[in-house]
PDB file of C-alpha atoms in Angstrom:
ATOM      1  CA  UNK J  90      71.161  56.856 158.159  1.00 47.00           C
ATOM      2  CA  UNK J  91      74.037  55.562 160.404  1.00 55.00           C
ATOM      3  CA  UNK J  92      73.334  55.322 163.359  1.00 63.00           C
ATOM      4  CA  UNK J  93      76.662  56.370 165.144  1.00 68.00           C
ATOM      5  CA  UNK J  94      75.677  59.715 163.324  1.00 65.00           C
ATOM      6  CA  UNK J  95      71.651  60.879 164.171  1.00 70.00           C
ATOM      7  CA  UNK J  96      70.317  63.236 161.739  1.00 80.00           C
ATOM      8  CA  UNK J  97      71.096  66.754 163.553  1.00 88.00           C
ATOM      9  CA  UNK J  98      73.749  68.912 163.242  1.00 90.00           C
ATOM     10  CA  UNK J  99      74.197  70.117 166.885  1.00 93.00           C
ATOM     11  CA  UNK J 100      75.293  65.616 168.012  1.00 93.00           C
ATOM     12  CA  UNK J 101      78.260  66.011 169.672  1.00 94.00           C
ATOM     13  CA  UNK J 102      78.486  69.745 169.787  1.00 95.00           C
ATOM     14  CA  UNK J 103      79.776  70.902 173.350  1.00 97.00           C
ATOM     15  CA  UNK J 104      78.031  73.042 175.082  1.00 97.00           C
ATOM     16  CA  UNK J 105      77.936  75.339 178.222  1.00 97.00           C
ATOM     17  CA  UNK J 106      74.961  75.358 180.603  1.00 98.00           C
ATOM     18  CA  UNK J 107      73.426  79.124 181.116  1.00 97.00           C
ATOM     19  CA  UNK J 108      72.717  77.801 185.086  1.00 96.00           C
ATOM     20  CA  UNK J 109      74.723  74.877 186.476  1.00 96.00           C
ATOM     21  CA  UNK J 110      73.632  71.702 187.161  1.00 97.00           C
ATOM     22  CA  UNK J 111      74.672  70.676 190.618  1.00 97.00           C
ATOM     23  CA  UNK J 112      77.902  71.977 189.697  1.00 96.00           C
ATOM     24  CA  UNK J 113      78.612  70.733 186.398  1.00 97.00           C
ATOM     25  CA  UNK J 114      78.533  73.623 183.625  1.00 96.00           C
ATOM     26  CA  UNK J 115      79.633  71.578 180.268  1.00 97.00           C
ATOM     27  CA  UNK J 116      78.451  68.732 178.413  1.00 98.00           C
ATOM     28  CA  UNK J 117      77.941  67.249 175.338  1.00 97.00           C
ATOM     29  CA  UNK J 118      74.976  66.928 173.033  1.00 97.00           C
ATOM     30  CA  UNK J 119      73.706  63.581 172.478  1.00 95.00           C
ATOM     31  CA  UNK J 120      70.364  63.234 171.788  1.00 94.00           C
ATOM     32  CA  UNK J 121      67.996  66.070 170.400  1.00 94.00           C
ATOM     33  CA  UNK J 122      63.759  65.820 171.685  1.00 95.00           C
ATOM     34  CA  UNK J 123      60.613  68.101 171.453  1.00 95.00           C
ATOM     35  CA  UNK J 124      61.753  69.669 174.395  1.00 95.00           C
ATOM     36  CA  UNK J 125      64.876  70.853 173.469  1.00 96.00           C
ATOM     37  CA  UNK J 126      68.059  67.719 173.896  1.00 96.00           C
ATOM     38  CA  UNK J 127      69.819  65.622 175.830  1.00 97.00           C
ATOM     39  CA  UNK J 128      73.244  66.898 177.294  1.00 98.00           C
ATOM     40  CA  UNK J 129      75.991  64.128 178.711  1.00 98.00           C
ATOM     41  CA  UNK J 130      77.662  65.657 181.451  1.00 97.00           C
ATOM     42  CA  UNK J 131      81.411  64.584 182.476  1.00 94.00           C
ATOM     43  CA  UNK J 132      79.301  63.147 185.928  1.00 94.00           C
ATOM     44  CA  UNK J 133      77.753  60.189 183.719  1.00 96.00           C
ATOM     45  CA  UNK J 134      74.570  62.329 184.273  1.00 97.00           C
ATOM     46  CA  UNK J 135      72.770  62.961 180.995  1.00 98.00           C
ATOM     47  CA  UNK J 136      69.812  66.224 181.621  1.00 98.00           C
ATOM     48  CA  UNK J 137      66.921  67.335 179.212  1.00 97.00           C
ATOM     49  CA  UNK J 138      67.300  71.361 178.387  1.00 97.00           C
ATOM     50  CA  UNK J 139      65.996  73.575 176.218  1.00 97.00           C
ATOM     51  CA  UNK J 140      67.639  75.151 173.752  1.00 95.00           C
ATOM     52  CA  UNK J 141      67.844  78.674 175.459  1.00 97.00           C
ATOM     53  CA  UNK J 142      69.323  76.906 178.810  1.00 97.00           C
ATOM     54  CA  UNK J 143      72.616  76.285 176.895  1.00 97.00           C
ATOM     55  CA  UNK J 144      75.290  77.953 174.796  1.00 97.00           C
ATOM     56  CA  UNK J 145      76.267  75.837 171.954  1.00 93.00           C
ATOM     57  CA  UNK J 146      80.328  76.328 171.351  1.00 88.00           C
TER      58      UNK J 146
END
């Protein structure tokens, strides 16, 4: 596996937050756990959701 590419099709996807995060409503997927994944905000922030706290474009 490369790893510039991980092994799940929602890396990189953009996504919309369902409540904002001190302000910030969009990010990007980088990194998926048992939780749910890791979304990079535009901040420099990166926040753990679950899958039903976001709306995958």
């Amino acid at each position: 596996m490369d790893e510039n590419y991980p092994d799940f099709p929602e890396y990189g996807r953009q996504v919309e937050l369902t409540t904002p995060w001190r302000g910030y409503r969009r990010g990007t997927i980088t990194e998926k756990t048992a939780k749910g994944f890791i979304v990079h905000l535009s901040s420099g922030a990166e926040i753990e959701v679950y899958a039903d706290e976001i709306e995958i474009d």
